[in-house]
Short mmCIF file of C-alpha atoms in Angstrom, two decimals:
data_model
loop_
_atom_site.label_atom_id
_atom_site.label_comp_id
_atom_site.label_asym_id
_atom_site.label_seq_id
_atom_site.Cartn_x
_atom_site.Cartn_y
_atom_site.Cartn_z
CA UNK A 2 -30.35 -5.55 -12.76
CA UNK A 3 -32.74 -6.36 -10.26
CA UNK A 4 -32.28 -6.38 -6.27
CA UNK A 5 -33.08 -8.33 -3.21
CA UNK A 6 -32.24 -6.61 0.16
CA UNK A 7 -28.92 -5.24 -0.71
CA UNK A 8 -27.70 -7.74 -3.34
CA UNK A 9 -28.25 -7.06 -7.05
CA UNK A 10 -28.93 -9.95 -9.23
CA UNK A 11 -29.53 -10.54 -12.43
CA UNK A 12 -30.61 -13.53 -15.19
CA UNK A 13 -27.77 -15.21 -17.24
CA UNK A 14 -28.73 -13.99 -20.91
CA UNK A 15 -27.35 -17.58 -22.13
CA UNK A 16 -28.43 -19.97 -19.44
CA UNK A 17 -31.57 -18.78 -17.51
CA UNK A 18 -31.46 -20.80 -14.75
CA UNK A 19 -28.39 -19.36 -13.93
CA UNK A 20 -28.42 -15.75 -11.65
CA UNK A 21 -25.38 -13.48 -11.09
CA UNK A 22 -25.39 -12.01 -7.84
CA UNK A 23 -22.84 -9.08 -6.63
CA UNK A 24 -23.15 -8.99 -2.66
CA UNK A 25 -24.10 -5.68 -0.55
CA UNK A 26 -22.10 -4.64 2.51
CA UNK A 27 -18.88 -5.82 3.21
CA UNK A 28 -19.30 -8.26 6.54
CA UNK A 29 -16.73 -9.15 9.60
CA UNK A 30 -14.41 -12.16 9.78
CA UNK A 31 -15.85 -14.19 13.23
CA UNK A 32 -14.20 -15.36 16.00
CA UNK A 33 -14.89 -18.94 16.94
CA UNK A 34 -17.48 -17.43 19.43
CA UNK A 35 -19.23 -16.08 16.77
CA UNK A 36 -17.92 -12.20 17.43
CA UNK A 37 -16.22 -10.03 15.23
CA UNK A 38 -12.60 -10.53 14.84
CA UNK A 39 -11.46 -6.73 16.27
CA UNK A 40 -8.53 -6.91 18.31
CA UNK A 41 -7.53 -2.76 20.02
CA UNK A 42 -4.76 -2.90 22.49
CA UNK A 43 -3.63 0.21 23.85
CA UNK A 44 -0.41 1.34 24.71
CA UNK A 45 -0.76 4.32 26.34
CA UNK A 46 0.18 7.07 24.30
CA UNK A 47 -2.38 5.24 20.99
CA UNK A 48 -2.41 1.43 20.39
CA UNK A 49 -2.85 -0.97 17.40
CA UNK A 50 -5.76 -2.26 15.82
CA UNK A 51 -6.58 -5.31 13.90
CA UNK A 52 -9.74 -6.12 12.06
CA UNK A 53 -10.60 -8.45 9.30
CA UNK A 54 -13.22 -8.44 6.71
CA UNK A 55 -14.78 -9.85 3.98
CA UNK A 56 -17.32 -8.81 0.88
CA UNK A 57 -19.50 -12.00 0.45
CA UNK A 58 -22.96 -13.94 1.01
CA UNK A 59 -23.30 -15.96 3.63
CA UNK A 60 -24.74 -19.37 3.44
CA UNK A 61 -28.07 -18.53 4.86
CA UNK A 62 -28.35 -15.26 2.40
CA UNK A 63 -27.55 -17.65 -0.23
CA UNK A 64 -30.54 -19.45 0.60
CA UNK A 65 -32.86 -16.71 1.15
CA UNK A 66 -31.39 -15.21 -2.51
CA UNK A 67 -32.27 -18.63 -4.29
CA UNK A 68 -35.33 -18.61 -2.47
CA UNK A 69 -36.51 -15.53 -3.48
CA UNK A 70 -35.39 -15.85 -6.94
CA UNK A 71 -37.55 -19.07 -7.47
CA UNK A 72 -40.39 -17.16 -6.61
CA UNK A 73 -39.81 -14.52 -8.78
CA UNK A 74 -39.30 -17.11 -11.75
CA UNK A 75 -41.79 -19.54 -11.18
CA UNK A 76 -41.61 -21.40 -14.62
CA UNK A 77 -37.73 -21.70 -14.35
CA UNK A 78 -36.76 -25.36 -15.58
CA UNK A 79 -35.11 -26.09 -12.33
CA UNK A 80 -33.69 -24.35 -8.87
CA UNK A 81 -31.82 -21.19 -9.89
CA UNK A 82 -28.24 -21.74 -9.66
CA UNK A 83 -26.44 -18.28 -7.77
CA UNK A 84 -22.84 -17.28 -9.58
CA UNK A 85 -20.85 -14.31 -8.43
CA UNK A 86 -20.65 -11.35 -10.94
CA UNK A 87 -16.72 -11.74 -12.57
CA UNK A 88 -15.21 -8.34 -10.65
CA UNK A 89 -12.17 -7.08 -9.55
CA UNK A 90 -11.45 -5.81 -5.66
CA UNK A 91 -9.04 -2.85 -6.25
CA UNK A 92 -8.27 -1.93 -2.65
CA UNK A 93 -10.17 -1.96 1.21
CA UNK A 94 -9.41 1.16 2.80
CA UNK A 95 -10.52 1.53 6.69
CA UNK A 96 -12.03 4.98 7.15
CA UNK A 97 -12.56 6.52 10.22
CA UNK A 98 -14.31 9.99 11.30
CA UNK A 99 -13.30 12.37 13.75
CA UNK A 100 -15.69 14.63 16.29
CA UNK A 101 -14.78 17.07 13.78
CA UNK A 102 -16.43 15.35 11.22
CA UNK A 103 -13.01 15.54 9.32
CA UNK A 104 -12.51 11.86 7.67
CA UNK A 105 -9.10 9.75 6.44
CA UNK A 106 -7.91 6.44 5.25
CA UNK A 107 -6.31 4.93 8.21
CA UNK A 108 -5.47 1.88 6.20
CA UNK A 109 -5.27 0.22 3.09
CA UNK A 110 -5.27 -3.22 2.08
CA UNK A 111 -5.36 -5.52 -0.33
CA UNK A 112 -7.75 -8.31 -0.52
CA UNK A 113 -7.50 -11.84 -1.78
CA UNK A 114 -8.44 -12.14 -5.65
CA UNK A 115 -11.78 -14.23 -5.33
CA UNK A 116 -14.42 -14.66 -2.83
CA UNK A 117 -15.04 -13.80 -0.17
CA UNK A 118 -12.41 -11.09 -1.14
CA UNK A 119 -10.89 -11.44 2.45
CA UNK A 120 -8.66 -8.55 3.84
CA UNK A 121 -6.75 -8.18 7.50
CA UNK A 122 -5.69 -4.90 8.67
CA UNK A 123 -3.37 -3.76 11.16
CA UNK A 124 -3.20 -0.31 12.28
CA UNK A 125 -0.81 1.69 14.47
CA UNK A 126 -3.08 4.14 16.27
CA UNK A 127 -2.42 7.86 18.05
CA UNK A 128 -4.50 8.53 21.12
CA UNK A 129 -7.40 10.40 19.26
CA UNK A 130 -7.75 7.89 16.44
CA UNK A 131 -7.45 5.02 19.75
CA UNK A 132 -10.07 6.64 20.97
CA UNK A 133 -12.36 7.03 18.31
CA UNK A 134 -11.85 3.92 17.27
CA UNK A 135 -12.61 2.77 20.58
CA UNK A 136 -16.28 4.09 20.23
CA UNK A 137 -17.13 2.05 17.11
CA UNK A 138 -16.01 -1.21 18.77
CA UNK A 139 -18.50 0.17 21.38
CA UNK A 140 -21.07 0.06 18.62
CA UNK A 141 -21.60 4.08 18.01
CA UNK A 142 -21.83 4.09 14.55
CA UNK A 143 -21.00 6.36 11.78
CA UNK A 144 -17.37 6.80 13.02
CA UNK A 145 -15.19 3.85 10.95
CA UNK A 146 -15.86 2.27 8.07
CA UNK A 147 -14.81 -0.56 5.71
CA UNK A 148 -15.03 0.19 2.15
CA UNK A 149 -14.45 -1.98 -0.92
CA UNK A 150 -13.23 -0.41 -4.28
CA UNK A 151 -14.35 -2.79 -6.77
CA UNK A 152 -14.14 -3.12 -11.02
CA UNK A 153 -16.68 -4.54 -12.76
CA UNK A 154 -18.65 -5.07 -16.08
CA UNK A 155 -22.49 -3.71 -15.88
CA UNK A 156 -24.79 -4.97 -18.41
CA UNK A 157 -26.43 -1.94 -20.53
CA UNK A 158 -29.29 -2.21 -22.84
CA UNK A 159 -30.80 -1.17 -25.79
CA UNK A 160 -34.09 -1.64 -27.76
CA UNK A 161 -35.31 -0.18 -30.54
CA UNK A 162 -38.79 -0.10 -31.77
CA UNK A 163 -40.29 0.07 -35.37
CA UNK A 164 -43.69 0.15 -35.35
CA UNK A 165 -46.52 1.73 -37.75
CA UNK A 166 -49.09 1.48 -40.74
CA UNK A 167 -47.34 -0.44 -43.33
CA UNK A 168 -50.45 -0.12 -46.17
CA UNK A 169 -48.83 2.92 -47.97
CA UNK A 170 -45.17 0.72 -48.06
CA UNK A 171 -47.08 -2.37 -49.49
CA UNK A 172 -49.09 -0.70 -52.09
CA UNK A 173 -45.27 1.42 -53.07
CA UNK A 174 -43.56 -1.89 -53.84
CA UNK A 175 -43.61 -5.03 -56.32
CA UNK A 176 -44.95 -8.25 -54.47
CA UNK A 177 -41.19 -9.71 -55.37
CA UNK A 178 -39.75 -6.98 -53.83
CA UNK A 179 -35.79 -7.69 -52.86
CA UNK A 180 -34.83 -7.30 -48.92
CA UNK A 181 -32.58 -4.01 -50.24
CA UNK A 182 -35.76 -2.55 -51.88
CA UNK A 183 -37.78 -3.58 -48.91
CA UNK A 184 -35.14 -1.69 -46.38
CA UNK A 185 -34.77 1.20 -48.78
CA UNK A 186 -38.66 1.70 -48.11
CA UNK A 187 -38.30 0.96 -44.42
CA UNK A 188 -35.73 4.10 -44.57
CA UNK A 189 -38.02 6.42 -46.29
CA UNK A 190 -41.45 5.31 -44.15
CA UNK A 191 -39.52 6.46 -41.35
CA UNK A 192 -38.20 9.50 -42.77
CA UNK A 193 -42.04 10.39 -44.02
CA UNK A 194 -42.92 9.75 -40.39
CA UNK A 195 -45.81 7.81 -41.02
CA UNK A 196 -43.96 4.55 -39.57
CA UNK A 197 -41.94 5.37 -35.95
CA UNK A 198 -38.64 4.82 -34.51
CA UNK A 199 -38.08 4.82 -30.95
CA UNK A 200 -34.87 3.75 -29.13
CA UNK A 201 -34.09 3.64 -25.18
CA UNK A 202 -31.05 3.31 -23.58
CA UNK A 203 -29.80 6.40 -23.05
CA UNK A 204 -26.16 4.73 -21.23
CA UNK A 205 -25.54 2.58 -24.06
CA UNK A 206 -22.70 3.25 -26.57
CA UNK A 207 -23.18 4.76 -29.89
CA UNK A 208 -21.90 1.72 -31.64
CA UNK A 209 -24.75 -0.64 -29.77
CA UNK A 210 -27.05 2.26 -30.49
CA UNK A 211 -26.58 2.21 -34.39
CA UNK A 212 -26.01 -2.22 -34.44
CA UNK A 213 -29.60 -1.82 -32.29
CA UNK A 214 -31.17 0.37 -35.08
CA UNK A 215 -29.93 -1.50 -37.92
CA UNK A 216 -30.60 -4.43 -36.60
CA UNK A 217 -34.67 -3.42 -36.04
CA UNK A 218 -34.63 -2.09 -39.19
CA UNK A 219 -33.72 -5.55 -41.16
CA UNK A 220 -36.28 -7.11 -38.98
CA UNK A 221 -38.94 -4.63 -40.25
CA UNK A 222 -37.58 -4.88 -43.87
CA UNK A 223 -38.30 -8.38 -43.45
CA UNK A 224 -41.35 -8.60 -42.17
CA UNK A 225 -42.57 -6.02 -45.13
CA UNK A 226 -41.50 -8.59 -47.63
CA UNK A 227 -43.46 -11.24 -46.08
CA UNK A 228 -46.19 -8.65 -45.85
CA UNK A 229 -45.68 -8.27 -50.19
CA UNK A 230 -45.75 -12.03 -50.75
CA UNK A 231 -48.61 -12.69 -48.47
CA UNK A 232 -46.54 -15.40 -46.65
CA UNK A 233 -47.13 -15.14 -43.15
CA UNK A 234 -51.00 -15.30 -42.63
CA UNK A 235 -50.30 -13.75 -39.00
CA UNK A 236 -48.99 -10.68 -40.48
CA UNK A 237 -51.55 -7.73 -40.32
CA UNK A 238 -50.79 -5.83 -43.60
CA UNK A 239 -52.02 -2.68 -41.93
CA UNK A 240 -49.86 -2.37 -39.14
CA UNK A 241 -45.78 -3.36 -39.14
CA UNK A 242 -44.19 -3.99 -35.79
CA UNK A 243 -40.52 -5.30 -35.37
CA UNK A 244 -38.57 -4.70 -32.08
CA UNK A 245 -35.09 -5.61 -31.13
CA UNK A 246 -33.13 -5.43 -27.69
CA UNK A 247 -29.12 -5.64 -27.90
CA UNK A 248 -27.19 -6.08 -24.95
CA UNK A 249 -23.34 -5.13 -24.66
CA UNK A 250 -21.30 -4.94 -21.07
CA UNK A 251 -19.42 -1.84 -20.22
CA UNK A 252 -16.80 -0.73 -17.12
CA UNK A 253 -17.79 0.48 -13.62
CA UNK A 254 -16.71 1.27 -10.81
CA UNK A 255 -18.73 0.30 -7.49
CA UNK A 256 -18.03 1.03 -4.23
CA UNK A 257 -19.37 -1.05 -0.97
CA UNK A 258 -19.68 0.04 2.21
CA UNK A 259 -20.24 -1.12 6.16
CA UNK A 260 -20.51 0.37 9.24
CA UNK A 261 -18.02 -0.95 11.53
CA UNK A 262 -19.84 0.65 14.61
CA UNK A 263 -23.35 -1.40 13.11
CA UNK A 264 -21.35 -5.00 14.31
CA UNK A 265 -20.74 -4.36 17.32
CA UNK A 266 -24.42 -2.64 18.09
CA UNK A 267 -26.36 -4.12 21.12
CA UNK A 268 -22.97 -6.34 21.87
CA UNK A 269 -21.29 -6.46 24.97
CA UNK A 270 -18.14 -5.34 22.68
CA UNK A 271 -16.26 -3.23 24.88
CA UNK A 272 -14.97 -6.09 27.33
CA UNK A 273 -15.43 -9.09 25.37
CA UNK A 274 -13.40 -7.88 22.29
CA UNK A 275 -11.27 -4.38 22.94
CA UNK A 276 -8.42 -5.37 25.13
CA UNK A 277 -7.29 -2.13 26.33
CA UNK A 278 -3.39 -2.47 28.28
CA UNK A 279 -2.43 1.05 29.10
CA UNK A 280 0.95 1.50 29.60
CA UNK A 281 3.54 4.53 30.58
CA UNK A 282 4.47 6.43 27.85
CA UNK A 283 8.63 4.59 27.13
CA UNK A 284 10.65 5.91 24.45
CA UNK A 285 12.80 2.48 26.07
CA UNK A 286 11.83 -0.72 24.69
CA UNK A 287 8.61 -2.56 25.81
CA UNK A 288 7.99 -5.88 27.03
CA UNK A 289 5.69 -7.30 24.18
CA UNK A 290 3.81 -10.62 25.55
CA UNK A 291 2.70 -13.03 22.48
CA UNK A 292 0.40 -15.76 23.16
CA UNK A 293 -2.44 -17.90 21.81
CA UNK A 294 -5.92 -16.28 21.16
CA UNK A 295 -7.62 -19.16 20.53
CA UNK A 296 -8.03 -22.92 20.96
CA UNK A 297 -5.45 -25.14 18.84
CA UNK A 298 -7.65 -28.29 19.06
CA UNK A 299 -6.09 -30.69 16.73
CA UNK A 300 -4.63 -28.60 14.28
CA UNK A 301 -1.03 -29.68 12.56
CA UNK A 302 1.19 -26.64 13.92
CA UNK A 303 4.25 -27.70 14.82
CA UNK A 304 5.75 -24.34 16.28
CA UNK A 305 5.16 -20.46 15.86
CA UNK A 306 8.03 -18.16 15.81
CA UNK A 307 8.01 -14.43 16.86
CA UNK A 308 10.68 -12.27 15.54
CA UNK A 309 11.81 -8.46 14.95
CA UNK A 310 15.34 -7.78 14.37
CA UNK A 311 17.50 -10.43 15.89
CA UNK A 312 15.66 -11.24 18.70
CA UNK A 313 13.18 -14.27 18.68
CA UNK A 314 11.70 -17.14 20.35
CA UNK A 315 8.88 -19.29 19.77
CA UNK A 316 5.18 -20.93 20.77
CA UNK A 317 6.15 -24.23 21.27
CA UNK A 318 3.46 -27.14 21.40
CA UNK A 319 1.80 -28.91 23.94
CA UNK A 320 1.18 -25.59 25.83
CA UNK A 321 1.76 -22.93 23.37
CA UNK A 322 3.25 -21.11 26.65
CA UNK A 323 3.24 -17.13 26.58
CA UNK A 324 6.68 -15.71 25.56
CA UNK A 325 7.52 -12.09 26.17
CA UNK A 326 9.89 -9.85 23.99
CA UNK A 327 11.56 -6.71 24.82
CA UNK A 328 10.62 -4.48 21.43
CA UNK A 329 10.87 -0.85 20.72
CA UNK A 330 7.35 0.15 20.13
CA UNK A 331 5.91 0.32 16.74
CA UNK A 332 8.63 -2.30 15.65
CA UNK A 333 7.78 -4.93 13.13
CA UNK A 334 7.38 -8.02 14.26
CA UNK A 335 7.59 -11.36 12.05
CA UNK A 336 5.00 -14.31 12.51
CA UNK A 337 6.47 -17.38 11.10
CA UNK A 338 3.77 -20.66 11.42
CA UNK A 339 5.05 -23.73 10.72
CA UNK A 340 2.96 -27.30 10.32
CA UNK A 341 3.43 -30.65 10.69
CA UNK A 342 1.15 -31.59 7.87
CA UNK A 343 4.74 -31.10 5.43
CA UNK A 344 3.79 -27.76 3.72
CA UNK A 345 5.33 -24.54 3.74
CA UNK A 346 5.40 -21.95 6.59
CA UNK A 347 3.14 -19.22 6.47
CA UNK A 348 3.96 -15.44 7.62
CA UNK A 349 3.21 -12.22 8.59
CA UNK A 350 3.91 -9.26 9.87
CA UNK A 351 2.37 -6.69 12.49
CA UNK A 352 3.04 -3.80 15.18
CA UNK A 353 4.70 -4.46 18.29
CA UNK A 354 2.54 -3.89 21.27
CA UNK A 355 2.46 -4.51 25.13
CA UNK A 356 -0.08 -7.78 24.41
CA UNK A 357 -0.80 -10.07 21.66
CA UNK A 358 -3.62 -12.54 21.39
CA UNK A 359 -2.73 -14.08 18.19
CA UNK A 360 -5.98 -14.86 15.65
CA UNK A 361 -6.23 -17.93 13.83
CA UNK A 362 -5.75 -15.70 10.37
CA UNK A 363 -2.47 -14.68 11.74
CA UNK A 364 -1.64 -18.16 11.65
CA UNK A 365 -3.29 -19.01 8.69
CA UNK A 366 -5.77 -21.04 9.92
CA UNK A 367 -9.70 -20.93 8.74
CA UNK A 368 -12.64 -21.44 10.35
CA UNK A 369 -15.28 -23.45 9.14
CA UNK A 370 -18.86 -23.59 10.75
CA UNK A 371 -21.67 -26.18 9.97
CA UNK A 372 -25.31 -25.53 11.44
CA UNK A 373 -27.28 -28.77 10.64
CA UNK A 374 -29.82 -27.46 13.20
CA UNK A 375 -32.59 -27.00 10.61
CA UNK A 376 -32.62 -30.64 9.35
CA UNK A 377 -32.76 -31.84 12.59
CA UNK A 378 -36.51 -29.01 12.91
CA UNK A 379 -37.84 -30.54 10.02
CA UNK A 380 -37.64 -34.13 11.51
CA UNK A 381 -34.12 -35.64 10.57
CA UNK A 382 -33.23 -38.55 12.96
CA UNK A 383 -29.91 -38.84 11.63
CA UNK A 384 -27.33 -37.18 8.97
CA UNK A 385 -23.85 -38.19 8.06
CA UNK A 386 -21.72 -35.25 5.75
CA UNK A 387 -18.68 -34.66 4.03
CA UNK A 388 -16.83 -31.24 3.96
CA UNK A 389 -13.35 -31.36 1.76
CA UNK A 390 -10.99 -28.26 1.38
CA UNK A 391 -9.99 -27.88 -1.48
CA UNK A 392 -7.48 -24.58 -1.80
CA UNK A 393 -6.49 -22.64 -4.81
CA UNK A 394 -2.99 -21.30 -3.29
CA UNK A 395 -0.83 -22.75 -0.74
CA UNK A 396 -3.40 -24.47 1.78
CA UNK A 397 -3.42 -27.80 2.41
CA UNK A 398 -6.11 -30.28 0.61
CA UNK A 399 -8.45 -31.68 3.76
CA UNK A 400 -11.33 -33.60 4.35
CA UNK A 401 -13.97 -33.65 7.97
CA UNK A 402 -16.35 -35.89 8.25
CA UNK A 403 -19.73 -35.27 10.64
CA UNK A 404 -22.13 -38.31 11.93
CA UNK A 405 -25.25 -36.22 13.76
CA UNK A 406 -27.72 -38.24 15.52
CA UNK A 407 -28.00 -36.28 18.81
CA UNK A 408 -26.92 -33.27 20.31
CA UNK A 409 -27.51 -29.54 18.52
CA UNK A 410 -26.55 -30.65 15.18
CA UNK A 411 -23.73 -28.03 15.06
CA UNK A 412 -19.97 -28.31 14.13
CA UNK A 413 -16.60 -26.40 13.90
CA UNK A 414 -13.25 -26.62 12.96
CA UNK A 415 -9.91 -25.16 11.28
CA UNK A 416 -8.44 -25.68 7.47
CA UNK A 417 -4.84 -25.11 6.96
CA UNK A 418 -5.37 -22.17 4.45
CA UNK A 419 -2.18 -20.14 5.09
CA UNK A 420 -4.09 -16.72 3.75
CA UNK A 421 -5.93 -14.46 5.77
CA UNK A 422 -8.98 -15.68 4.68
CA UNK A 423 -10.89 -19.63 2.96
CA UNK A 424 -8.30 -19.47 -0.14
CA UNK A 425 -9.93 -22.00 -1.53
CA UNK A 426 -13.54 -24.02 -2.40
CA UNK A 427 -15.48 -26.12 0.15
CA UNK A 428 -16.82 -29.23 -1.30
CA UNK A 429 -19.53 -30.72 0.80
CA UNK A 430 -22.17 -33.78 0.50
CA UNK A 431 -24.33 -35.34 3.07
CA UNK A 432 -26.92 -38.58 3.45
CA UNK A 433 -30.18 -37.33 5.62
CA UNK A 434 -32.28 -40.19 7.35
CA UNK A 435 -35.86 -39.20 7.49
CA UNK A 436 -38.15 -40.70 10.99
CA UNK A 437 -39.71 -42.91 8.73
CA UNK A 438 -35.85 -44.39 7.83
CA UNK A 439 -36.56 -42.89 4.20
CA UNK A 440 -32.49 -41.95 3.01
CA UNK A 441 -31.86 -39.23 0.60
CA UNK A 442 -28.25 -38.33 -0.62
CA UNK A 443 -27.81 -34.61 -1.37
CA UNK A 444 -25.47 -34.09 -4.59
CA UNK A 445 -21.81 -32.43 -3.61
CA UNK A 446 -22.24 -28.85 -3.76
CA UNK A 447 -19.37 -25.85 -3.82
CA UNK A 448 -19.18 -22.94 -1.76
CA UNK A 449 -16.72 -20.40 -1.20
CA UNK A 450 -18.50 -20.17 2.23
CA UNK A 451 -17.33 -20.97 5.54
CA UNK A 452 -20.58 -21.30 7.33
CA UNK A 453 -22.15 -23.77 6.16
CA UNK A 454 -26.03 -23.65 7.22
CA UNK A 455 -27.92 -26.98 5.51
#
């Protein structure tokens, strides 16, 4: 297993232009702005908290992994092709420290079952954990922390070595010696000591050990025999050598780790992302405002619906005006989205507070993010691109097209994924016009991505 920053990679055994990859720190879901999507509202006597996260490359690091792969492997038939490692995400638990340096689990959630393992969290907060948590949004770091829990298969090795003067063996046996008595002498040479066994792998099971052994012992047996019949004019009769490395997976654990503080370092974070409503301490019920926390544009949503007990009401289009309920604090409250694209609703729950910006993952809505900027560097006049959704659960199949010619080459817009997270594969193609009007069409690629950076 080798490693590039903090990715480990290594070379598909059966296909070597192939690399599996298993990614480093887990990284923040983004607001359209590009931010962090951390939501703290206070209430006074705590607040809530909402964060959500994911555990997978990025476009770019994509890049700058296949990159730096193809100049490790120079002679590799063609571009290395980057796979995720097959694993497992048991849990993300959101860990915070106090001043006391006394740690716990404020939350755990599950994540989706493929890449980019997406999990939301939302967290009913006392005042000292509100506060606390207040300083990593601030960007002090070691304080909270998102941690994956992952299963997975590691790759273990062994090799064993046989190596030696083979004279005495030759001159022991009959030139039509069988391959029994040819392994029979193997066994005692190595026993006499004057041919040597060495193994490594000190992690690998004693069942690879052994097959390993054996197996470098038929190999030498082998070679002896062509030694006897004077077969193989490469062989030196003097000196035997036969090696063998096995391979065989076995179970791990792995655990991945960020520093929530480390996001929002040398940001602005405090005012542009912690919305902080104190309000009176009220055993009474509170008046809970819901609104929109980010622009609709053109997306298919019919209506959103806020509920907790019986009472409700709901977001209604064009406006998506504010609507304010009177909930006990710390009270459930049901998000119901509904489309006009003919699918099913999608919903969730959170914690009542005093104000609500509601995220486009609440609503099950993706963001997707396409940087064509670079093409445009290395002298593209024009490029036209494709981008299809394609989702594995409950999303809804879509297609955006892009036409760049001027402007900054950049693009953004929302999939219907109803999950928290992509829940699904990008699909994208796209024609590039070189200045001299030279057109190359780039073959459909797949990406579990949502920035896109060509």
């Amino acid at each position: 297993m080798a490693q590039f920053q903090d990715v480990e990679y290594r070379q598909n055994s059966e296909n070597p232009t192939v690399f599996l990859y298993t990614p480093g720190r887990p990284s923040p879901e983004l607001t359209p702005a590009g931010v962090p999507a951390a939501t703290l509202v206070g209430t006074g006597d705590g607040g809530f908290f909402q964060l959500g996260v994911h555990w997978a490359l990025s476009q770019s690091q994509l890049q700058d992994l296949a990159q730096y792969i193809g100049k490790q492997f120079p002679d590799l038939a063609s571009a290395p092709i980057l796979s995720p490692e097959s694993v497992t995400v048991d849990d993300v638990k959101l860990v915070l420290q106090m001043p006391d340096r006394s740690s716990s689990v404020l939350a755990t959630a599950s994540s989706a079952g493929y890449p980019p393992f997406t999990a939301l969290f939302n967290v009913a907060l006392d005042a000292a954990r509100f506060a606390q948590t207040s300083m990593a949004l601030s960007g002090r770091e070691d304080v909270l922390k998102v941690q994956y829990d992952i299963s997975g298969q590691s790759l273990v090795s062994c090799t064993a070595t046989i190596a030696g003067d083979a004279q005495p063996d030759v001159q022991a046996l009959d030139p039509g010696a069988d391959i029994a008595a040819c392994l029979s002498q193997i066994e005692s040479a190595i026993a006499d000591g004057h041919i040597q066994l060495a193994v490594t792998g000190d992690e690998v099971s004693p069942d690879l050990r052994d097959k390993t052994v054996s197996t470098a012992k038929d190999h030498a047996a082998r070679a002896l025999q062509r030694m006897l019949s004077g077969s193989d004019s490469d062989l030196d009769v003097a000196h035997l050598l036969a090696s063998v490395t096995l391979s065989d997976t076995k179970p791990v654990k792995l655990l991945r780790e960020a520093d929530v503080g480390g996001w929002f370092s040398g940001r602005n974070s405090v005012k542009a992302l912690v919305a902080a409503t104190p309000a009176a301490p009220s055993a009474g019920p509170l008046n809970c405002t819901f609104k929109l926390g980010f622009d609709l544009q053109d997306l298919p949503i019919a209506f959103v619906q806020i509920a907790s007990g019986s009472l409700k009401d709901v977001l209604r289009p064009p406006a998506f005006s504010p609507i304010t309920l009177k909930l006990n604090p710390g009270k459930p409250v049901t998000i119901t989205t509904k489309y006009t694209d003919g699918g099913q609703p999608y919903e969730i729950q959170i914690n009542a507070a005093s104000e609500m910006s509601l995220s486009p993952q609440q609503m099950g809505c993706c963001l997707v993010t396409v940087d064509g900027s670079g093409r445009k560097q290395n002298g593209a006049k024009q490029l036209k691109m494709r981008v299809k959704y394609h989702p594995t659960g409950n999303g809804t199949e879509d297609e955006h097209t892009i036409n760049w010619q001027y402007g900054d080459w950049t693009d953004s817009w929302y999939f219907i994924s109803r999950e928290s997270g992509l829940g699904g594969v990008i699909e994208y193609s796209w024609q590039e016009t070189a200045s001299d009007g030279t057109v190359v069409d780039h073959p459909p690629l797949k990406t579990s991505q949502t920035q896109l950076k060509l």
